[in-house]
Amino acid sequence: MLLKTSLRSFFAHKGRMALSLIAVVLSVAFVSGTLVFSDTATSTFDRLFAATASDVSVQPPKPAEDEEQQAAVKPPTVPAALADRIAALPGVKKAVGRVMVQNAILVDPATNKLVGPTSGAPTMLGNWTETPRNPVTITSGHAPHGPGELVLDADTAKKAKLGLGDKVRVENSGGKHDFTIAGIATFTTTNPGAALGFLDTPTAQQVLIGEPAYTSIDAFGDGSRSNDQLKADAAARIGGGYQVKTAAEQKDENTKQVGSGLDFMKYAMLGFAFVSAIVGGFLIINTFSMLVAQRTREIGLLRAIGGSRSQVNRSVLVEALILGVLGSTLGVAAGLGVAVGLIKLMNAIGMDLKAADLQIGPDVFVAGYALGIVVTLVAAWFPARRASRISPMAALRDHGTPAEGRANLVRTVVGLLLTAGGGALLVLGALSEKAATGGRYLGLGVLLTLVGSVVLGPLLASAIVRVLGAVLPAVFGPSGKLAQRNAMRNPRRTGATAAALMIGLALVIASSVFSSSAVTSANAQIDKSVGVDYIIQGGRTEVTPEMLDIVRRTPGIDHVTTQKSFMSKVRLPDGGQAKSDLTAVPSAFFGTDFRPTVRTGAVDSIARGSLGIGEAFAKDHNLKAGDRVTVDYGKGRTQELPVGAVFAKGELFGDGSFVAMDTMARVVPAAEQPPVWTFFAKAAPGADVARTLAALQDGLKEYPQLVVKDQAGYKELVQSQVNTLLYLIYGLVALSITVAVLGVVNTLALSVVERTREIGLLRAIGLSRRQLRRMIRLESVVIAVFGAVLGTGLGLAWGVTVQGVLRDQGLGTLSVPAVTIAITLVSSVVIGLVAALVPAFRAGRMNVLAAIATD
């Protein structure tokens, strides 16, 4: 009977459930789509790695932490002789030496443009080998023969509009090398988006690694021995010092490397999907609250004929369950479309995935149904509880809503405590000396202030809506006065509707404060600390002497400044040890080129053989100017140095340490020094900075991997990088704002149904259709602006706290984006107008007599 009643009730009010259903569908679709995309990408890479991995791979020893930069320039190798020793093992059918590097780029010499992805997936160059599991097969032309031929993968050739006979240039630390495309190779499995180029083995060894060796040796078994046995035999034959991995181990390692990037994207998207689900919860609360209010007499009759409170409660929850199951089912289906969209987005930025390979695992259904059903049931529990508390007699008199006096008192106390506690935590976070501690305070403070604002929303509605709507009667007459009173007549409903919009807009404002502060802080640091005129970044390859010579010879350049970075260890006076990012710089680095703020000591002491350290590092390890420490550069190269300068926190250089290039060179031979990845140039006195920049860019045009900027251009680069992150956040937040707009539409639509008789009476006493529609539009605008005001306040509090937490990590200057705030408030007016279109239209079309006769 209970199920039958719930089903009849649900389908009787199916039109009023529609927008709540859409909210559930959107949230579940985003979650399930993210999971399907993640599973598809992971499966694609799994298949690629499984199909191409050798049974056993012999690789060089894993570089130590302090050798990783050097390994990025000159990959570690294994002796070529090991290939024959591995091939002679029992059970090995074939063993081939492999050369494969990622420290070179491909350039089209006709256009001086990069061939292959510029970000994301790598460009990989190696030797052409025939193996049982080759990832590509030549479909046009032939394998490379001799020092002038190269095979290019078909996808890259198509994107770069290159074909057989075209020229292509390989650039790496060894210089520039010209080749002719002799063959086009097509992937035998899904292309993950990388660009692949192949040379013959002697050429690859000479050009890519500079020695007759291999970067790995791949062995393929004949089936007589397991991979684990082959691994054990190989390890015993070649001795220690090498990494020997089975196919499964290679696959797991590669999957882990790719998975780290995919997981970040996955969990970020799931986080925003969860936010949209919370926003959808407010819409569901409002829907069921209004349905319960409209069915007060129906519930009373149910109670009068013997229905218990628990049965009424369960009846409402069963309706919510039906909504959750139906919304989750549609959401999981819609998630496939979301996944396809994400795949197309990834394809646009270089990752080649196929929509036909969608992987739909059990986790998709579990997460989708769990989210949709749990959110719906939790949201409906509050209206269901209120419905069960309606007495039969009160319901029959249509006055069954319980008194709110005591509840409002409890709500006020709880809301104030939560908000005040959250505000206090935000203040503590902003004032914390350590970012990690401040981050913990920030997270808890955001949660408490959000919950507190939601709890206080109905109480704030009366006061704030009264202020926001004060101008409406004067400007819009009776319509304005009615709109203001309608928005205030049910503060709980107004508060819940506005809270949904508040969450999305708070995230927008907080993100805007963060991004604006990041850009302003970077610009301020550049203006304050940077004396050089040009910044040149190497991109995927190290900076070569040829590049430096071109810059030095450019007319208008006064001098060039380089830097070399180490992952060093510092042995402290108390015997302890600490890691530090150490940069070796020329003696003239500090002064004309860069102007850091020094807390103690003297910056010129670095040129005389001392160490410069960051203020946070000094405080964490009880160091001061004059203390002596031992710097370990790696490979046993150590040097005892005095601390000569302590740099202020929040500087452009972060918390890194500095040593003079000459000082470092006394103990670290040139062959062991790390490469130059970024360098700087200073314009000569009187030189035209803009004209010199154009000359620099022209001189370096054959090196498209370089990014050449003056100070203004570098500021624009920082701005664009921050904006990319900001727009990504905006795009993800747009889902929750969309659900919030549906909430406003839903509230107004159900409110129109609820007030049918009232609307009929207003029309009967002279309110025109135009005035009626205006009343509903103004009511919608007031609710939306109320949500925007709350969201702006919360977002500002969160954003200011974020800046305070990160003030010593480069966000030293707070910047509040007034334009963004103004746009947000204006947008809330537009949101209100758009949300009211359908409800206002439906209200205006009501038959006056039928409306008055409505019970």
Tab-separated table of C-alpha atoms in Angstrom, residues 19-28 272-290 320 323-324 371-384 386 454 492-493 495-501 503 735-744 746-747:
chain	number	residue	atom	x	y	z
A	19	LEU	CA	13.788	19.985	-12.671
A	20	SER	CA	14.915	18.004	-9.632
A	21	LEU	CA	15.343	15.048	-11.966
A	22	ILE	CA	17.480	17.171	-14.283
A	23	ALA	CA	19.671	18.239	-11.344
A	24	VAL	CA	20.274	14.602	-10.395
A	25	VAL	CA	20.934	13.672	-14.031
A	26	LEU	CA	23.525	16.450	-14.471
A	27	SER	CA	25.437	15.593	-11.303
A	28	VAL	CA	25.445	11.854	-11.964
A	272	PHE	CA	33.356	19.784	-8.781
A	273	ALA	CA	30.740	17.139	-9.589
A	274	PHE	CA	30.299	16.621	-5.852
A	275	VAL	CA	29.790	20.383	-5.441
A	276	SER	CA	27.099	20.330	-8.115
A	277	ALA	CA	25.460	17.381	-6.333
A	278	ILE	CA	25.331	19.409	-3.113
A	279	VAL	CA	23.793	22.294	-5.031
A	280	GLY	CA	21.281	19.863	-6.517
A	281	GLY	CA	20.463	18.759	-2.973
A	282	PHE	CA	19.113	22.236	-2.192
A	283	LEU	CA	16.894	22.035	-5.263
A	284	ILE	CA	15.540	18.666	-4.086
A	285	ILE	CA	14.960	19.983	-0.570
A	286	ASN	CA	12.930	22.855	-1.984
A	287	THR	CA	10.986	20.588	-4.314
A	288	PHE	CA	9.891	18.167	-1.611
A	289	SER	CA	9.323	20.958	0.928
A	290	MET	CA	6.938	22.703	-1.432
A	320	ALA	CA	12.731	10.461	-3.382
A	323	LEU	CA	13.524	10.152	-8.257
A	324	GLY	CA	17.065	9.099	-7.342
A	371	LEU	CA	25.577	9.628	-5.643
A	372	GLY	CA	22.105	10.073	-7.135
A	373	ILE	CA	20.233	7.985	-4.575
A	374	VAL	CA	22.140	9.124	-1.470
A	375	VAL	CA	21.934	12.836	-2.330
A	376	THR	CA	18.232	12.556	-3.148
A	377	LEU	CA	17.351	10.618	0.008
A	378	VAL	CA	19.396	12.881	2.274
A	379	ALA	CA	17.880	15.997	0.723
A	380	ALA	CA	14.336	14.593	0.970
A	381	TRP	CA	14.781	13.448	4.580
A	382	PHE	CA	14.268	16.969	5.950
A	383	PRO	CA	10.910	17.590	4.203
A	384	ALA	CA	9.864	14.006	5.003
A	386	ARG	CA	8.511	17.766	8.655
A	454	VAL	CA	23.460	27.702	4.628
A	492	ARG	CA	13.494	28.945	4.406
A	493	ARG	CA	12.604	28.434	0.762
A	495	GLY	CA	17.405	30.747	1.717
A	496	ALA	CA	17.683	27.243	0.253
A	497	THR	CA	17.219	28.536	-3.292
A	498	ALA	CA	19.810	31.276	-2.833
A	499	ALA	CA	22.253	28.890	-1.098
A	500	ALA	CA	22.496	26.780	-4.242
A	501	LEU	CA	23.555	29.825	-6.252
A	503	ILE	CA	28.049	28.022	-3.533
A	735	LEU	CA	27.828	22.923	-13.789
A	736	SER	CA	26.886	23.838	-10.223
A	737	ILE	CA	25.659	27.281	-11.328
A	738	THR	CA	23.510	25.616	-13.999
A	739	VAL	CA	21.957	23.379	-11.343
A	740	ALA	CA	21.448	26.445	-9.128
A	741	VAL	CA	19.609	28.254	-11.933
A	742	LEU	CA	17.372	25.219	-12.300
A	743	GLY	CA	16.730	25.564	-8.583
A	744	VAL	CA	15.511	29.132	-9.014
A	746	ASN	CA	11.965	25.153	-9.883
A	747	THR	CA	11.187	27.306	-6.839
